[in-house]
Coordinates of C-alpha atoms in Angstrom, one line a residue:
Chain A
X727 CA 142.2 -5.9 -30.8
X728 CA 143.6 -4.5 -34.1
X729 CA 144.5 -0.7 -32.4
X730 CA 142.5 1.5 -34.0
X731 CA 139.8 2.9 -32.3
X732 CA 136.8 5.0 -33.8
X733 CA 134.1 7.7 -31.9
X734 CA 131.7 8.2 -31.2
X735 CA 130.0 4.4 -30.9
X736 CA 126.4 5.5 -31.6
X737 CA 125.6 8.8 -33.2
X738 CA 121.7 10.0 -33.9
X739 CA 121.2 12.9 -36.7
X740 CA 118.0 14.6 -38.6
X741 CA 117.8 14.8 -42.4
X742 CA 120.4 17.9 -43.5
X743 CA 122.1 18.2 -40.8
X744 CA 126.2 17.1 -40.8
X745 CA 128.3 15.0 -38.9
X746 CA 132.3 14.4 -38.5
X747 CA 133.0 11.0 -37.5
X748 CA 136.4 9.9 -36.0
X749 CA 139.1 7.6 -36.5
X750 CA 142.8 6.9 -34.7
X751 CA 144.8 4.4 -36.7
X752 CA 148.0 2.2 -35.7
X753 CA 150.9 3.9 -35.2
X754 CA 153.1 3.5 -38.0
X755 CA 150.1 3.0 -40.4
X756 CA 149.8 6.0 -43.6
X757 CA 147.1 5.3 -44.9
X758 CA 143.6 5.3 -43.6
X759 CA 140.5 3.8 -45.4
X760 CA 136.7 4.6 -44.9
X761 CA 134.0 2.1 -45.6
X762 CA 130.3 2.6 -45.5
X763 CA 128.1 -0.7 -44.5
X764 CA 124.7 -0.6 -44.8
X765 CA 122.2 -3.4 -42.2
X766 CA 122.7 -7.0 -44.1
X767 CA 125.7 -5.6 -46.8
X768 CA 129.0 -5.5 -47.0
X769 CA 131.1 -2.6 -46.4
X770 CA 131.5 -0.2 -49.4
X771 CA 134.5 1.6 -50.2
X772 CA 134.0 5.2 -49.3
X773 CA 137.8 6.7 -49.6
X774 CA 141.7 6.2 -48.6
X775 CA 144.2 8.9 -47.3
X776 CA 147.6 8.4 -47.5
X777 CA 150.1 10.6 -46.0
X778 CA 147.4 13.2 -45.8
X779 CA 146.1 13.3 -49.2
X780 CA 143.2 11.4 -51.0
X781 CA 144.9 7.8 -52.1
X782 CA 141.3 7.0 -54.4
X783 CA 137.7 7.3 -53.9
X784 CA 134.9 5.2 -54.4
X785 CA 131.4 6.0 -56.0
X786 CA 130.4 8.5 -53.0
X787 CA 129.2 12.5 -53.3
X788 CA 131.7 15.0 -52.8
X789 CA 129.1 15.6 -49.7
X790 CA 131.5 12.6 -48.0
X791 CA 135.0 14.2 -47.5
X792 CA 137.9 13.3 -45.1
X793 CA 141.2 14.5 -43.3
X794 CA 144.1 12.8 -42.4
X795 CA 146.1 14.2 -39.6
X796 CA 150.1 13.8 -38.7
X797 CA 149.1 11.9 -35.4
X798 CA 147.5 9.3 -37.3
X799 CA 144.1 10.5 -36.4
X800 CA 141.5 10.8 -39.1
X801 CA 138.1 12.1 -39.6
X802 CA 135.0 11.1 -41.8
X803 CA 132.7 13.9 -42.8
X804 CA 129.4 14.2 -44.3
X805 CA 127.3 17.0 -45.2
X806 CA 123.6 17.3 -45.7
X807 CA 122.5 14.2 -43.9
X808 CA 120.0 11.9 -46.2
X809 CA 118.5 9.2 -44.4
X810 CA 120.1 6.5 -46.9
X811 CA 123.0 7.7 -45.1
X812 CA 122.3 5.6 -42.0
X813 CA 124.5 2.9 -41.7
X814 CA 127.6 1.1 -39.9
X815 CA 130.9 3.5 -40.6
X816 CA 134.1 1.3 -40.5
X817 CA 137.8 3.1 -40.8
X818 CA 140.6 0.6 -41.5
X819 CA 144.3 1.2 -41.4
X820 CA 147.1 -0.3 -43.1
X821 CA 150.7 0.3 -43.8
X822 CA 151.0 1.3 -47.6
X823 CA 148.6 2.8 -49.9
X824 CA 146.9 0.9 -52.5
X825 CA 148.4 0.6 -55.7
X826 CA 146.8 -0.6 -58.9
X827 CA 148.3 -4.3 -59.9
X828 CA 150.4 -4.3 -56.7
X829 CA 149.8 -6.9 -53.8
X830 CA 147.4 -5.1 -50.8
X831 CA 148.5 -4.4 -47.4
X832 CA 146.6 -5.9 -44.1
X833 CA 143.9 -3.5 -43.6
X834 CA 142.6 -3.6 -39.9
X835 CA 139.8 -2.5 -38.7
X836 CA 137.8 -0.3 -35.9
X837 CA 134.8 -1.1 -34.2
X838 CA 132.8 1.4 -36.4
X839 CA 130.4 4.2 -35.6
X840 CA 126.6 3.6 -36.0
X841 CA 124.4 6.5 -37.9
X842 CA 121.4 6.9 -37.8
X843 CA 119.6 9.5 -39.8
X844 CA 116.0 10.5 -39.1
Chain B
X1045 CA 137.2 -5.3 -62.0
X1046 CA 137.3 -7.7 -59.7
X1047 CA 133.9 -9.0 -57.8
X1048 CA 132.7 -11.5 -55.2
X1049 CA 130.3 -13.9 -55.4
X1050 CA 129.5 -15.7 -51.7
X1051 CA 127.8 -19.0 -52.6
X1052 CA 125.6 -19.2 -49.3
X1053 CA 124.0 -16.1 -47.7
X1054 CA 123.5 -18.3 -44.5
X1055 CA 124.9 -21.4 -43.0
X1056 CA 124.0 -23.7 -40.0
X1057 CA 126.0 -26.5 -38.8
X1058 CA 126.0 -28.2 -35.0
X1059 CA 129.2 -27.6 -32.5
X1060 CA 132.2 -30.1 -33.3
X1061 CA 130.9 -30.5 -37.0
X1062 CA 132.8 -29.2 -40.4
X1063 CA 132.4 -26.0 -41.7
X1064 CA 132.3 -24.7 -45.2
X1065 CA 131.9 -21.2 -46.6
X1066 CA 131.9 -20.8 -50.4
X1067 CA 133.4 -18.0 -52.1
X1068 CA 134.2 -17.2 -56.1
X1069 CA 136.0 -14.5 -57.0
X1070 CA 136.8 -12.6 -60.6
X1071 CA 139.9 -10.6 -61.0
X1072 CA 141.9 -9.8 -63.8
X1073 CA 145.1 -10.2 -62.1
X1074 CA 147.0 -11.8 -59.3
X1075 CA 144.4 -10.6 -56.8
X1076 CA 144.8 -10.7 -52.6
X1077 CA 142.3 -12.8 -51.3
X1078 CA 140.8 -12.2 -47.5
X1079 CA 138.5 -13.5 -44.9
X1080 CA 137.1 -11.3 -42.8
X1081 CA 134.6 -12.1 -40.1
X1082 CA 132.5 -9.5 -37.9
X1083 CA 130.9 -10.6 -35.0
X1084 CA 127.0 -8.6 -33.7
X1085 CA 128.2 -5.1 -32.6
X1086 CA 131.8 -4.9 -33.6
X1087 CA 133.8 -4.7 -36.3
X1088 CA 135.8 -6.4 -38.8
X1089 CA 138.5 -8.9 -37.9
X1090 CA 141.1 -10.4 -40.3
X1091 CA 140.5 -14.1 -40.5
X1092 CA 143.4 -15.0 -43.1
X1093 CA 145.2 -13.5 -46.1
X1094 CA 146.2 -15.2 -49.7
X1095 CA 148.9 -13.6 -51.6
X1096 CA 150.4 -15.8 -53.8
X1097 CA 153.0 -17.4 -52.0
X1098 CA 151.1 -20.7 -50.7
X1099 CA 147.9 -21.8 -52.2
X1100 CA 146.8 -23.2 -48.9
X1101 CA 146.3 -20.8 -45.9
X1102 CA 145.6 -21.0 -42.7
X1103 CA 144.1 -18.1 -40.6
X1104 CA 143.2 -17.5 -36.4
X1105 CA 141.5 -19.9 -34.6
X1106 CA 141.5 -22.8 -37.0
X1107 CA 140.3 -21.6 -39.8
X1108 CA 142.1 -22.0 -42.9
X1109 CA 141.0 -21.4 -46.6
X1110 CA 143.0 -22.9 -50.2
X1111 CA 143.3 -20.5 -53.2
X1112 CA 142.2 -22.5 -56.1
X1113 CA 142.9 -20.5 -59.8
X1114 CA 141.4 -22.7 -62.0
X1115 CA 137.7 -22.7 -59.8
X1116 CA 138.5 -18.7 -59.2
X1117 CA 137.5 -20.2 -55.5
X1118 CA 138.9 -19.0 -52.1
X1119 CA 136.6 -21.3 -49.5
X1120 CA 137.0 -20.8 -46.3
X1121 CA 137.3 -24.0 -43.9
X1122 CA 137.7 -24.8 -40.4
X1123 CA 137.3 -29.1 -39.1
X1124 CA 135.3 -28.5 -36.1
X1125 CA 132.9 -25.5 -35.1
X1126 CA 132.7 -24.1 -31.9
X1127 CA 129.4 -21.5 -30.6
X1128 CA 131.7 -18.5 -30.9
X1129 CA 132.2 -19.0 -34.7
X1130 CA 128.7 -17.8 -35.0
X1131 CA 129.1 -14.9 -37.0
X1132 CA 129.2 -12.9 -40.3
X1133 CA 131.5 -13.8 -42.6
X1134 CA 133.0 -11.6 -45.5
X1135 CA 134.6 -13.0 -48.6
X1136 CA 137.0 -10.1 -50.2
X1137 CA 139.2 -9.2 -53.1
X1138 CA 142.0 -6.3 -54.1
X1139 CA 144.4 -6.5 -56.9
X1140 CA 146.1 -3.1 -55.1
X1141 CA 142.7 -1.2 -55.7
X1142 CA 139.8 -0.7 -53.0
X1143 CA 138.4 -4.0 -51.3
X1144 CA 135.2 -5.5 -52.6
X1145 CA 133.6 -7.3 -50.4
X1146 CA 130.7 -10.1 -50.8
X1147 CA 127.9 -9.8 -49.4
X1148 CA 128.7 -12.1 -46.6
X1149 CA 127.6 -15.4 -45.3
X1150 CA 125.4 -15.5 -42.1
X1151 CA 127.5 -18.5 -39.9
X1152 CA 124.8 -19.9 -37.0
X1153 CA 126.4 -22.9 -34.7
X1154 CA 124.0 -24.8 -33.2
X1155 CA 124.4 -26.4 -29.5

Protein backbone atom coordinates (compact mmCIF):
# COMPACT_ATOMS: atom_id res chain seq x y z
CA UNK A 1 0.00 0.00 0.00
CA UNK A 2 1.72 3.26 -1.05
CA UNK A 3 -1.04 5.72 1.17
CA UNK A 4 -2.66 7.59 -1.19
CA UNK A 5 -5.97 6.82 -1.93
CA UNK A 6 -8.15 8.14 -4.85
CA UNK A 7 -12.38 8.40 -5.33
CA UNK A 8 -14.49 7.58 -6.62
CA UNK A 9 -13.25 3.79 -8.03
CA UNK A 10 -15.59 3.79 -11.12
CA UNK A 11 -17.19 6.88 -12.45
CA UNK A 12 -19.80 6.85 -15.71
CA UNK A 13 -20.37 10.33 -17.58
CA UNK A 14 -22.15 11.59 -21.03
CA UNK A 15 -20.39 13.57 -23.67
CA UNK A 16 -20.22 17.50 -22.19
CA UNK A 17 -20.80 16.94 -19.11
CA UNK A 18 -17.86 17.47 -16.20
CA UNK A 19 -16.39 15.65 -13.60
CA UNK A 20 -13.95 16.37 -10.43
CA UNK A 21 -11.99 13.46 -9.55
CA UNK A 22 -10.17 13.01 -6.16
CA UNK A 23 -7.05 12.41 -4.70
CA UNK A 24 -5.41 12.22 -0.89
CA UNK A 25 -1.68 12.04 -0.96
CA UNK A 26 0.97 10.91 1.83
CA UNK A 27 1.36 12.98 4.56
CA UNK A 28 4.34 14.95 4.28
CA UNK A 29 4.21 14.73 0.34
CA UNK A 30 4.02 18.60 -1.63
CA UNK A 31 3.55 17.70 -4.59
CA UNK A 32 0.88 15.83 -6.34
CA UNK A 33 0.95 14.48 -9.95
CA UNK A 34 -1.92 13.52 -12.30
CA UNK A 35 -1.61 11.02 -15.11
CA UNK A 36 -4.05 10.03 -17.69
CA UNK A 37 -3.75 6.14 -18.99
CA UNK A 38 -5.63 5.15 -21.75
CA UNK A 39 -6.80 0.81 -22.17
CA UNK A 40 -3.23 -0.89 -23.43
CA UNK A 41 -0.91 2.73 -22.82
CA UNK A 42 1.06 4.03 -20.50
CA UNK A 43 0.14 6.68 -18.22
CA UNK A 44 0.53 10.25 -19.76
CA UNK A 45 1.51 13.16 -17.82
CA UNK A 46 -1.51 15.32 -17.22
CA UNK A 47 -0.03 18.00 -14.40
CA UNK A 48 2.01 18.46 -10.96
CA UNK A 49 1.01 20.74 -8.00
CA UNK A 50 3.33 21.72 -5.63
CA UNK A 51 2.61 23.49 -2.51
CA UNK A 52 -0.60 24.50 -4.13
CA UNK A 53 0.43 25.90 -7.37
CA UNK A 54 0.93 24.33 -10.86
CA UNK A 55 4.67 22.66 -10.76
CA UNK A 56 4.38 21.94 -14.96
CA UNK A 57 1.87 20.62 -17.33
CA UNK A 58 1.79 18.23 -19.93
CA UNK A 59 0.22 18.47 -23.45
CA UNK A 60 -3.57 18.54 -22.04
CA UNK A 61 -6.45 21.39 -22.71
CA UNK A 62 -6.89 24.02 -20.29
CA UNK A 63 -10.39 21.98 -20.05
CA UNK A 64 -8.10 19.54 -17.48
CA UNK A 65 -7.38 21.76 -14.39
CA UNK A 66 -6.50 20.83 -10.74
CA UNK A 67 -6.31 22.04 -6.92
CA UNK A 68 -4.18 21.28 -4.40
CA UNK A 69 -5.35 21.61 -0.86
CA UNK A 70 -3.33 22.28 2.65
CA UNK A 71 -4.53 18.75 3.86
CA UNK A 72 -2.79 17.07 1.13
CA UNK A 73 -5.98 16.34 -0.66
CA UNK A 74 -6.16 17.11 -4.29
CA UNK A 75 -8.67 17.12 -7.06
CA UNK A 76 -8.60 16.44 -10.94
CA UNK A 77 -11.05 18.30 -12.98
CA UNK A 78 -12.30 18.16 -16.40
CA UNK A 79 -14.73 20.08 -18.27
CA UNK A 80 -16.76 19.28 -21.34
CA UNK A 81 -16.50 15.52 -21.23
CA UNK A 82 -15.24 14.01 -24.83
CA UNK A 83 -15.38 10.47 -25.11
CA UNK A 84 -11.50 10.21 -25.81
CA UNK A 85 -11.55 11.26 -22.30
CA UNK A 86 -12.32 7.75 -21.06
CA UNK A 87 -9.54 6.28 -19.45
CA UNK A 88 -7.65 5.06 -16.16
CA UNK A 89 -6.91 8.40 -13.91
CA UNK A 90 -3.74 7.82 -11.72
CA UNK A 91 -2.58 10.65 -9.01
CA UNK A 92 0.92 10.04 -7.61
CA UNK A 93 2.58 11.77 -4.69
CA UNK A 94 5.98 12.45 -3.96
CA UNK A 95 8.08 14.56 -1.74
CA UNK A 96 9.68 17.41 -3.91
CA UNK A 97 8.70 18.91 -7.03
CA UNK A 98 10.29 18.13 -10.18
CA UNK A 99 13.02 20.10 -11.23
CA UNK A 100 14.62 20.23 -14.65
CA UNK A 101 18.29 18.38 -14.63
CA UNK A 102 17.79 17.55 -10.90
CA UNK A 103 17.38 13.75 -9.72
CA UNK A 104 13.38 12.76 -9.30
CA UNK A 105 11.67 11.94 -6.16
CA UNK A 106 9.75 8.45 -5.59
CA UNK A 107 6.43 9.12 -6.99
CA UNK A 108 3.76 6.63 -5.50
CA UNK A 109 0.81 5.83 -6.67
CA UNK A 110 -3.18 5.43 -6.12
CA UNK A 111 -5.39 2.94 -7.29
CA UNK A 112 -6.85 5.32 -9.94
CA UNK A 113 -10.34 6.19 -10.91
CA UNK A 114 -11.95 4.59 -14.06
CA UNK A 115 -13.89 7.06 -16.62
CA UNK A 116 -15.96 6.32 -18.82
CA UNK A 117 -17.43 8.72 -21.16
CA UNK A 118 -20.51 7.87 -23.27
CA UNK B 1 13.73 14.81 -24.37
CA UNK B 2 13.99 11.78 -22.92
CA UNK B 3 11.83 8.53 -24.38
CA UNK B 4 11.24 4.85 -23.80
CA UNK B 5 11.50 2.27 -25.91
CA UNK B 6 10.12 -1.40 -24.27
CA UNK B 7 11.75 -4.09 -26.48
CA UNK B 8 8.79 -6.73 -26.01
CA UNK B 9 5.09 -5.62 -25.73
CA UNK B 10 4.40 -9.21 -24.21
CA UNK B 11 6.31 -11.93 -22.48
CA UNK B 12 5.59 -15.53 -21.41
CA UNK B 13 7.76 -17.64 -19.43
CA UNK B 14 6.76 -20.94 -17.05
CA UNK B 15 6.85 -20.65 -12.95
CA UNK B 16 10.48 -21.12 -11.54
CA UNK B 17 12.09 -19.98 -15.01
CA UNK B 18 14.16 -16.59 -15.74
CA UNK B 19 12.64 -13.55 -16.55
CA UNK B 20 13.80 -10.75 -18.84
CA UNK B 21 12.11 -7.40 -19.72
CA UNK B 22 13.91 -5.16 -22.16
CA UNK B 23 14.01 -1.58 -21.86
CA UNK B 24 16.10 1.41 -23.90
CA UNK B 25 16.00 4.64 -22.82
CA UNK B 26 17.21 8.26 -24.50
CA UNK B 27 17.99 11.05 -22.17
CA UNK B 28 20.20 13.85 -22.47
CA UNK B 29 21.32 13.81 -19.05
CA UNK B 30 21.88 11.79 -15.93
CA UNK B 31 18.31 10.50 -16.04
CA UNK B 32 16.24 8.43 -13.02
CA UNK B 33 15.45 5.26 -14.19
CA UNK B 34 12.14 3.24 -12.77
CA UNK B 35 10.21 0.06 -12.83
CA UNK B 36 6.88 0.20 -12.31
CA UNK B 37 4.52 -2.70 -12.39
CA UNK B 38 0.59 -2.55 -12.30
CA UNK B 39 -1.33 -5.46 -11.63
CA UNK B 40 -5.42 -5.97 -13.53
CA UNK B 41 -7.51 -3.29 -11.53
CA UNK B 42 -5.11 -1.42 -9.48
CA UNK B 43 -2.56 0.88 -9.79
CA UNK B 44 0.97 1.52 -10.09
CA UNK B 45 3.55 0.04 -7.77
CA UNK B 46 7.34 1.00 -7.61
CA UNK B 47 9.36 -1.95 -8.54
CA UNK B 48 12.97 -0.35 -8.25
CA UNK B 49 14.72 2.97 -8.64
CA UNK B 50 18.26 3.89 -10.47
CA UNK B 51 19.88 7.09 -9.63
CA UNK B 52 23.31 7.04 -10.16
CA UNK B 53 24.72 5.75 -7.21
CA UNK B 54 24.96 1.84 -8.07
CA UNK B 55 24.69 0.58 -11.55
CA UNK B 56 23.07 -2.58 -10.34
CA UNK B 57 19.76 -2.43 -8.48
CA UNK B 58 17.71 -4.49 -6.89
CA UNK B 59 13.92 -3.80 -6.35
CA UNK B 60 10.74 -5.81 -4.20
CA UNK B 61 10.26 -9.23 -4.45
CA UNK B 62 13.35 -10.28 -6.40
CA UNK B 63 13.44 -8.25 -9.02
CA UNK B 64 16.46 -6.38 -9.72
CA UNK B 65 17.48 -4.39 -12.98
CA UNK B 66 21.48 -2.95 -14.00
CA UNK B 67 21.81 0.53 -15.54
CA UNK B 68 23.94 0.06 -18.45
CA UNK B 69 25.13 3.81 -20.24
CA UNK B 70 26.85 2.63 -22.94
CA UNK B 71 23.55 0.26 -24.24
CA UNK B 72 21.23 3.35 -22.89
CA UNK B 73 19.53 -0.09 -21.37
CA UNK B 74 17.75 -0.45 -17.93
CA UNK B 75 16.50 -4.38 -18.12
CA UNK B 76 14.65 -5.52 -15.69
CA UNK B 77 15.46 -9.12 -14.21
CA UNK B 78 14.24 -11.43 -11.62
CA UNK B 79 15.97 -15.57 -11.48
CA UNK B 80 12.85 -17.28 -10.94
CA UNK B 81 9.12 -16.38 -11.79
CA UNK B 82 6.36 -16.99 -9.60
CA UNK B 83 2.17 -16.85 -10.94
CA UNK B 84 1.77 -13.46 -9.12
CA UNK B 85 4.42 -11.74 -11.34
CA UNK B 86 1.89 -11.92 -14.03
CA UNK B 87 1.41 -8.41 -14.73
CA UNK B 88 2.07 -5.18 -16.63
CA UNK B 89 5.17 -3.81 -16.56
CA UNK B 90 6.25 -0.05 -17.14
CA UNK B 91 9.71 0.94 -18.21
CA UNK B 92 10.16 4.95 -17.13
CA UNK B 93 12.41 7.83 -17.33
CA UNK B 94 12.84 11.59 -15.60
CA UNK B 95 15.80 13.77 -15.67
CA UNK B 96 13.73 16.12 -12.93
CA UNK B 97 10.91 16.73 -15.63
CA UNK B 98 7.47 14.69 -16.02
CA UNK B 99 7.76 10.74 -16.20
CA UNK B 100 7.59 9.03 -19.61
CA UNK B 101 6.60 5.96 -19.50
CA UNK B 102 6.92 2.94 -22.16
CA UNK B 103 4.34 1.56 -23.36
CA UNK B 104 4.68 -1.42 -21.14
CA UNK B 105 5.39 -5.04 -21.46
CA UNK B 106 2.50 -7.56 -20.94
CA UNK B 107 4.31 -10.27 -18.25
CA UNK B 108 2.07 -13.81 -18.44
CA UNK B 109 3.58 -16.76 -16.04
CA UNK B 110 2.58 -19.88 -17.02
CA UNK B 111 1.75 -22.98 -14.43
Amino acid sequence: ETGVTQSPTHLIKTRGQQVTLRCSSQSGHNTVSWYQQALGQGPQFIFQYYREEENGRGNFPPRFSGLQFPNYSSELNVNALELDDSALYLCASSLGPLVAGGSTDTQYFGPGTRLTVL
Amino acid sequence: AQSVTQLDSHVSVSEGTPVLLRCNYSSSYSPSLFWYVQHPNKGLQLLLKYTSAATLVKGINGFEAEFKKSETSFHLTKPSAHMSDAAEYFCVVSEGTPLVFGKGTRLSVIA
